[in-house]
Amino acid sequence: SASRPLRDLLIDAAKTPIFYKTNDGIRFLAFLFTISPSFIQQLHTSIKTIIPGASAQIANAIGEVYFKAWRSCEGVFKSNIEEQCIQDLMLRGIVANPNLPKNLKIFLPIRNLLKVLHRAKNDRQAQAMLAKLYEPILWRHLKVANCQVRSNAAQLFYDAFPVEDPSLQLEERAMKYEEQVQMMCELLKDEVPEVRIVSIQGASLLIAKYFQILSSTDLNKLVKIFVVDLAVDASSSQVRLEVLKGFKHITNTCVRSHLYMKKILPKIW
C-alpha cells in the first residue's frame, strides 16, 4: 500500500535513540501510539530492539514514551498499551537472564523505564493500572525456584511498593498492604544471599521513605529481621555489610528515625 513506506519510517523512528534525547522526540513517539490499535504492537516490537544495554537516560525516556502514550489514550488503545507493552516489559524484566554481555542485558533498562510508572504515586489511575498488571505475574515470580527470577521480581516489587489499587475498599487495601509487608519479611529471609541482599537494599529504602507511615508493628517486624538474622548472617559477609549500609541510609536520609535507630544500632555492634 502507499502508506507502507511511511509506516516503516515511523517504526524505524521508534528504535532511533536520538528521538529519546529531546522532549519533542518523546512527545512524537508517544503520539505514534494513538494512530491505530494494531500499530501499537509493531511500535513496541521496534522499541524493544534498543532496550538491551540502554543507558539510564534512554531507558527513562522510553518509560516516558509509554507513560505519556498510556495517559493520552482510552479504550482499546489504552488496554493494548497496558497488555501488549507495559505488562510485557514487566514479565521480560522479571525473567531476564543476568548472565549476558552488558550490551545484551535487559533487566536494568527495563527496571529504569518502569520506574517512570512506579514514581507516579499521586496518579490513582496509574497505581490501579500497575496493581492490575502486576497481579498475575509479580507475586508468583517472587516465590519461584529460580533465585535470579526471585531477585529480579523483588527489585521491581520494592520499586513499586506499595502495589495497590486506590479504588479498593479501605479494608481490602489494608489487607493487601499487610500481605506485602509479610512478603518483604519472607524475601529478607530468602535462602539465597543474593536475594537477601537486594531485599535489604529495597527494604532500607522503603523504611527511610515511609518511616512516618509504617506502623510500629510493621517497622519493628522488619528491623528485627535486620538485627536478629541478617546482621549476624554467618553465610554471607555481603549480607552483613548491606545491613550496615541500610541502617546508614535510614539515619542519613530520615531525621525522624534517629531516636528509634539510637536504640537499635547498639544491638548490632
CSV table of C-alpha atoms in Angstrom, one decimal:
chain,number,residue,atom,x,y,z
A,1,SER,CA,0.0,0.0,0.0
A,2,ALA,CA,1.0,3.6,-0.4
A,3,SER,CA,1.2,4.1,3.3
A,4,ARG,CA,3.7,1.2,3.7
A,5,PRO,CA,6.9,3.4,3.4
A,6,LEU,CA,5.6,5.9,5.9
A,7,ARG,CA,4.7,3.1,8.4
A,8,ASP,CA,8.2,1.7,8.1
A,9,LEU,CA,9.7,5.1,8.7
A,10,LEU,CA,7.6,5.6,11.9
A,11,ILE,CA,8.6,2.1,13.1
A,12,ASP,CA,12.3,2.9,12.5
A,13,ALA,CA,11.8,6.2,14.4
A,14,ALA,CA,10.7,4.2,17.5
A,15,LYS,CA,14.2,2.5,17.6
A,16,THR,CA,16.2,5.6,16.8
A,17,PRO,CA,18.0,6.8,20.0
A,18,ILE,CA,18.0,10.5,19.0
A,19,PHE,CA,14.2,10.7,19.3
A,20,TYR,CA,14.6,9.8,23.0
A,21,LYS,CA,17.0,12.6,23.8
A,22,THR,CA,14.6,15.5,23.4
A,23,ASN,CA,11.1,16.3,24.8
A,24,ASP,CA,9.8,16.8,21.3
A,25,GLY,CA,11.0,13.4,20.3
A,26,ILE,CA,9.4,11.8,23.3
A,27,ARG,CA,6.1,13.5,22.6
A,28,PHE,CA,6.2,12.5,18.9
A,29,LEU,CA,6.9,8.8,19.8
A,30,ALA,CA,4.1,8.9,22.3
A,31,PHE,CA,1.8,10.3,19.7
A,32,LEU,CA,2.5,7.3,17.4
A,33,PHE,CA,0.7,5.1,19.8
A,34,THR,CA,-2.5,6.9,19.1
A,35,ILE,CA,-2.5,6.2,15.3
A,36,SER,CA,-4.1,2.8,15.4
A,37,PRO,CA,-4.6,0.0,17.9
A,38,SER,CA,-3.0,-2.5,15.6
A,39,PHE,CA,0.1,-0.3,15.2
A,40,ILE,CA,0.9,-0.4,18.9
A,41,GLN,CA,2.4,-3.9,18.9
A,42,GLN,CA,4.6,-3.0,15.9
A,43,LEU,CA,5.9,0.1,17.8
A,44,HIS,CA,6.5,-2.0,20.9
A,45,THR,CA,8.5,-4.6,18.9
A,46,SER,CA,10.6,-1.9,17.4
A,47,ILE,CA,11.3,-0.2,20.8
A,48,LYS,CA,12.3,-3.5,22.4
A,49,THR,CA,15.3,-3.7,20.0
A,50,ILE,CA,17.0,-0.7,21.7
A,51,ILE,CA,16.3,-1.8,25.3
A,52,PRO,CA,19.2,-4.2,25.7
A,53,GLY,CA,22.1,-2.3,27.2
A,54,ALA,CA,20.3,1.0,27.1
A,55,SER,CA,21.6,3.8,29.3
A,56,ALA,CA,19.6,5.1,32.2
A,57,GLN,CA,18.8,8.2,30.2
A,58,ILE,CA,17.4,6.3,27.2
A,59,ALA,CA,15.5,3.9,29.5
A,60,ASN,CA,13.9,6.7,31.4
A,61,ALA,CA,12.9,8.3,28.1
A,62,ILE,CA,11.4,5.1,26.9
A,63,GLY,CA,9.4,4.9,30.1
A,64,GLU,CA,8.2,8.5,29.5
A,65,VAL,CA,7.0,7.5,26.0
A,66,TYR,CA,4.9,4.6,27.3
A,67,PHE,CA,3.5,6.6,30.2
A,68,LYS,CA,2.6,9.6,28.0
A,69,ALA,CA,1.0,7.3,25.4
A,70,TRP,CA,-0.9,5.5,28.1
A,71,ARG,CA,-2.2,8.7,29.7
A,72,SER,CA,-3.3,10.1,26.4
A,73,CYS,CA,-5.3,7.1,25.3
A,74,GLU,CA,-8.6,5.5,26.1
A,75,GLY,CA,-10.5,2.3,25.2
A,76,VAL,CA,-8.7,-0.4,23.2
A,77,PHE,CA,-5.7,1.9,22.7
A,78,LYS,CA,-5.1,2.0,26.5
A,79,SER,CA,-5.7,-1.7,27.0
A,80,ASN,CA,-3.3,-2.6,24.2
A,81,ILE,CA,-0.6,-0.4,25.7
A,82,GLU,CA,-1.2,-2.0,29.1
A,83,GLU,CA,-1.2,-5.6,28.0
A,84,GLN,CA,1.0,-5.6,24.9
A,85,CYS,CA,3.6,-3.2,26.1
A,86,ILE,CA,3.8,-2.5,29.9
A,87,GLN,CA,2.8,-5.9,31.1
A,88,ASP,CA,5.1,-7.5,28.5
A,89,LEU,CA,8.0,-5.4,29.8
A,90,MET,CA,7.2,-6.3,33.4
A,91,LEU,CA,7.4,-10.0,32.6
A,92,ARG,CA,10.5,-9.7,30.5
A,93,GLY,CA,12.2,-7.8,33.3
A,94,ILE,CA,11.3,-10.5,35.9
A,95,VAL,CA,12.6,-13.4,33.8
A,96,ALA,CA,15.6,-11.6,32.4
A,97,ASN,CA,18.8,-13.5,32.2
A,98,PRO,CA,21.7,-11.8,34.1
A,99,ASN,CA,24.4,-13.9,32.5
A,100,LEU,CA,24.6,-12.0,29.3
A,101,PRO,CA,27.1,-9.4,28.0
A,102,LYS,CA,26.4,-5.9,29.2
A,103,ASN,CA,25.2,-4.7,25.8
A,104,LEU,CA,22.6,-7.5,25.8
A,105,LYS,CA,21.3,-7.2,29.4
A,106,ILE,CA,17.7,-6.0,29.7
A,107,PHE,CA,16.8,-6.1,33.4
A,108,LEU,CA,18.4,-2.8,34.4
A,109,PRO,CA,17.0,-0.9,31.4
A,110,ILE,CA,13.5,-2.3,32.0
A,111,ARG,CA,13.7,-1.5,35.7
A,112,ASN,CA,14.7,2.1,34.9
A,113,LEU,CA,11.9,2.6,32.4
A,114,LEU,CA,9.3,1.1,34.8
A,115,LYS,CA,10.5,3.5,37.5
A,116,VAL,CA,8.8,6.2,35.5
A,117,LEU,CA,5.5,4.5,36.2
A,118,HIS,CA,6.4,3.5,39.8
A,119,ARG,CA,7.1,7.1,40.6
A,120,ALA,CA,3.6,8.2,39.7
A,121,LYS,CA,2.3,7.6,43.3
A,122,ASN,CA,-0.1,10.6,43.1
A,123,ASP,CA,-1.8,9.3,39.9
A,124,ARG,CA,-4.6,7.0,41.1
A,125,GLN,CA,-5.2,5.6,37.6
A,126,ALA,CA,-1.6,4.7,37.2
A,127,GLN,CA,-1.5,3.0,40.6
A,128,ALA,CA,-4.6,1.0,39.7
A,129,MET,CA,-3.1,0.0,36.4
A,130,LEU,CA,0.2,-1.2,37.9
A,131,ALA,CA,-1.7,-3.2,40.5
A,132,LYS,CA,-3.8,-4.8,37.8
A,133,LEU,CA,-0.9,-5.6,35.5
A,134,TYR,CA,1.4,-6.9,38.3
A,135,GLU,CA,-1.3,-9.1,39.9
A,136,PRO,CA,-1.0,-12.2,37.6
A,137,ILE,CA,2.8,-12.2,37.4
A,138,LEU,CA,4.7,-10.4,40.2
A,139,TRP,CA,3.5,-12.4,43.3
A,140,ARG,CA,4.0,-15.9,41.8
A,141,HIS,CA,7.5,-15.0,40.5
A,142,LEU,CA,8.6,-13.8,44.0
A,143,LYS,CA,8.2,-17.5,45.0
A,144,VAL,CA,9.6,-19.4,42.1
A,145,ALA,CA,12.5,-21.9,42.4
A,146,ASN,CA,14.9,-19.8,40.2
A,147,CYS,CA,16.7,-17.4,42.6
A,148,GLN,CA,17.6,-14.9,39.9
A,149,VAL,CA,13.9,-14.6,38.9
A,150,ARG,CA,13.1,-14.0,42.6
A,151,SER,CA,15.8,-11.4,42.7
A,152,ASN,CA,14.5,-9.6,39.6
A,153,ALA,CA,10.9,-9.7,40.9
A,154,ALA,CA,12.0,-8.5,44.3
A,155,GLN,CA,13.7,-5.4,42.9
A,156,LEU,CA,10.6,-4.5,40.9
A,157,PHE,CA,8.4,-5.2,44.0
A,158,TYR,CA,10.4,-2.8,46.2
A,159,ASP,CA,10.4,-0.1,43.4
A,160,ALA,CA,6.6,-0.3,43.1
A,161,PHE,CA,5.7,-0.7,46.8
A,162,PRO,CA,3.0,-0.3,47.8
A,163,VAL,CA,1.4,-2.1,44.8
A,164,GLU,CA,-2.2,-1.1,45.4
A,165,ASP,CA,-5.4,-0.1,43.6
A,166,PRO,CA,-6.7,3.1,45.3
A,167,SER,CA,-10.2,2.3,44.2
A,168,LEU,CA,-10.5,-0.7,46.5
A,169,GLN,CA,-12.3,-0.5,49.9
A,170,LEU,CA,-10.0,0.5,52.7
A,171,GLU,CA,-10.2,-2.9,54.4
A,172,GLU,CA,-9.1,-4.7,51.3
A,173,ARG,CA,-6.3,-2.2,50.7
A,174,ALA,CA,-5.1,-2.7,54.3
A,175,MET,CA,-5.1,-6.5,53.8
A,176,LYS,CA,-3.1,-6.3,50.6
A,177,TYR,CA,-0.6,-3.9,52.3
A,178,GLU,CA,-0.1,-6.3,55.2
A,179,GLU,CA,0.4,-9.1,52.7
A,180,GLN,CA,3.2,-7.1,51.0
A,181,VAL,CA,4.9,-6.3,54.3
A,182,GLN,CA,4.8,-10.0,55.0
A,183,MET,CA,6.3,-10.6,51.6
A,184,MET,CA,9.2,-8.3,52.5
A,185,CYS,CA,9.8,-10.3,55.6
A,186,GLU,CA,9.9,-13.5,53.6
A,187,LEU,CA,12.3,-12.0,51.0
A,188,LEU,CA,14.6,-10.8,53.8
A,189,LYS,CA,14.8,-14.4,54.9
A,190,ASP,CA,15.3,-15.9,51.5
A,191,GLU,CA,17.6,-18.9,51.4
A,192,VAL,CA,19.8,-17.3,48.7
A,193,PRO,CA,22.2,-14.5,49.8
A,194,GLU,CA,21.8,-12.5,46.6
A,195,VAL,CA,18.0,-12.3,47.2
A,196,ARG,CA,18.5,-11.3,50.8
A,197,ILE,CA,20.9,-8.6,49.6
A,198,VAL,CA,18.5,-6.9,47.2
A,199,SER,CA,15.8,-7.2,49.8
A,200,ILE,CA,17.9,-5.4,52.4
A,201,GLN,CA,18.6,-2.7,49.9
A,202,GLY,CA,14.9,-2.4,49.0
A,203,ALA,CA,13.6,-2.6,52.5
A,204,SER,CA,16.1,0.0,53.7
A,205,LEU,CA,15.0,2.5,51.1
A,206,LEU,CA,11.3,1.9,52.0
A,207,ILE,CA,11.9,2.2,55.7
A,208,ALA,CA,13.6,5.6,55.2
A,209,LYS,CA,10.9,6.8,52.7
A,210,TYR,CA,7.9,5.6,54.7
A,211,PHE,CA,9.2,5.8,58.3
A,212,GLN,CA,6.4,8.1,59.4
A,213,ILE,CA,3.8,6.0,57.7
A,214,LEU,CA,4.8,2.4,58.7
A,215,SER,CA,3.1,1.2,61.7
A,216,SER,CA,5.3,0.4,64.7
A,217,THR,CA,4.4,-3.2,64.4
A,218,ASP,CA,5.5,-3.4,60.7
A,219,LEU,CA,8.6,-1.3,61.4
A,220,ASN,CA,9.7,-3.5,64.3
A,221,LYS,CA,9.0,-6.6,62.3
A,222,LEU,CA,11.3,-5.6,59.5
A,223,VAL,CA,14.0,-4.2,61.7
A,224,LYS,CA,14.0,-7.2,63.9
A,225,ILE,CA,15.0,-9.4,60.9
A,226,PHE,CA,17.8,-6.9,60.2
A,227,VAL,CA,19.2,-7.2,63.7
A,228,VAL,CA,18.4,-10.8,64.7
A,229,ASP,CA,19.0,-12.6,61.4
A,230,LEU,CA,20.8,-10.5,58.8
A,231,ALA,CA,23.4,-8.6,60.9
A,232,VAL,CA,24.8,-11.9,62.1
A,233,ASP,CA,24.4,-13.8,58.8
A,234,ALA,CA,27.2,-16.4,59.0
A,235,SER,CA,26.8,-17.4,55.4
A,236,SER,CA,27.5,-14.1,53.7
A,237,SER,CA,29.7,-11.1,54.7
A,238,GLN,CA,28.0,-9.1,52.0
A,239,VAL,CA,24.6,-9.6,53.7
A,240,ARG,CA,26.1,-8.3,56.9
A,241,LEU,CA,27.6,-5.3,55.1
A,242,GLU,CA,24.3,-4.4,53.4
A,243,VAL,CA,22.6,-4.2,56.8
A,244,LEU,CA,25.1,-1.6,57.9
A,245,LYS,CA,24.7,0.3,54.6
A,246,GLY,CA,20.9,0.1,55.0
A,247,PHE,CA,20.9,1.5,58.5
A,248,LYS,CA,23.3,4.2,57.4
A,249,HIS,CA,20.9,5.2,54.6
A,250,ILE,CA,18.0,5.3,57.0
A,251,THR,CA,19.8,7.5,59.5
A,252,ASN,CA,21.3,9.8,56.8
A,253,THR,CA,18.0,10.4,54.9
A,254,CYS,CA,15.4,10.2,57.6
A,255,VAL,CA,16.0,12.6,60.6
A,256,ARG,CA,12.8,11.3,62.3
A,257,SER,CA,14.4,7.8,62.6
A,258,HIS,CA,17.2,9.0,64.8
A,259,LEU,CA,15.6,8.3,68.2
A,260,TYR,CA,14.4,4.9,67.0
A,261,MET,CA,17.8,4.0,65.5
A,262,LYS,CA,19.6,5.1,68.6
A,263,LYS,CA,18.0,2.2,70.4
A,264,ILE,CA,18.6,-0.3,67.5
A,265,LEU,CA,22.2,0.3,66.4
A,266,PRO,CA,23.9,-0.7,69.7
A,267,LYS,CA,22.4,-4.2,69.2
A,268,ILE,CA,24.4,-4.9,66.1
A,269,TRP,CA,27.9,-3.9,67.4
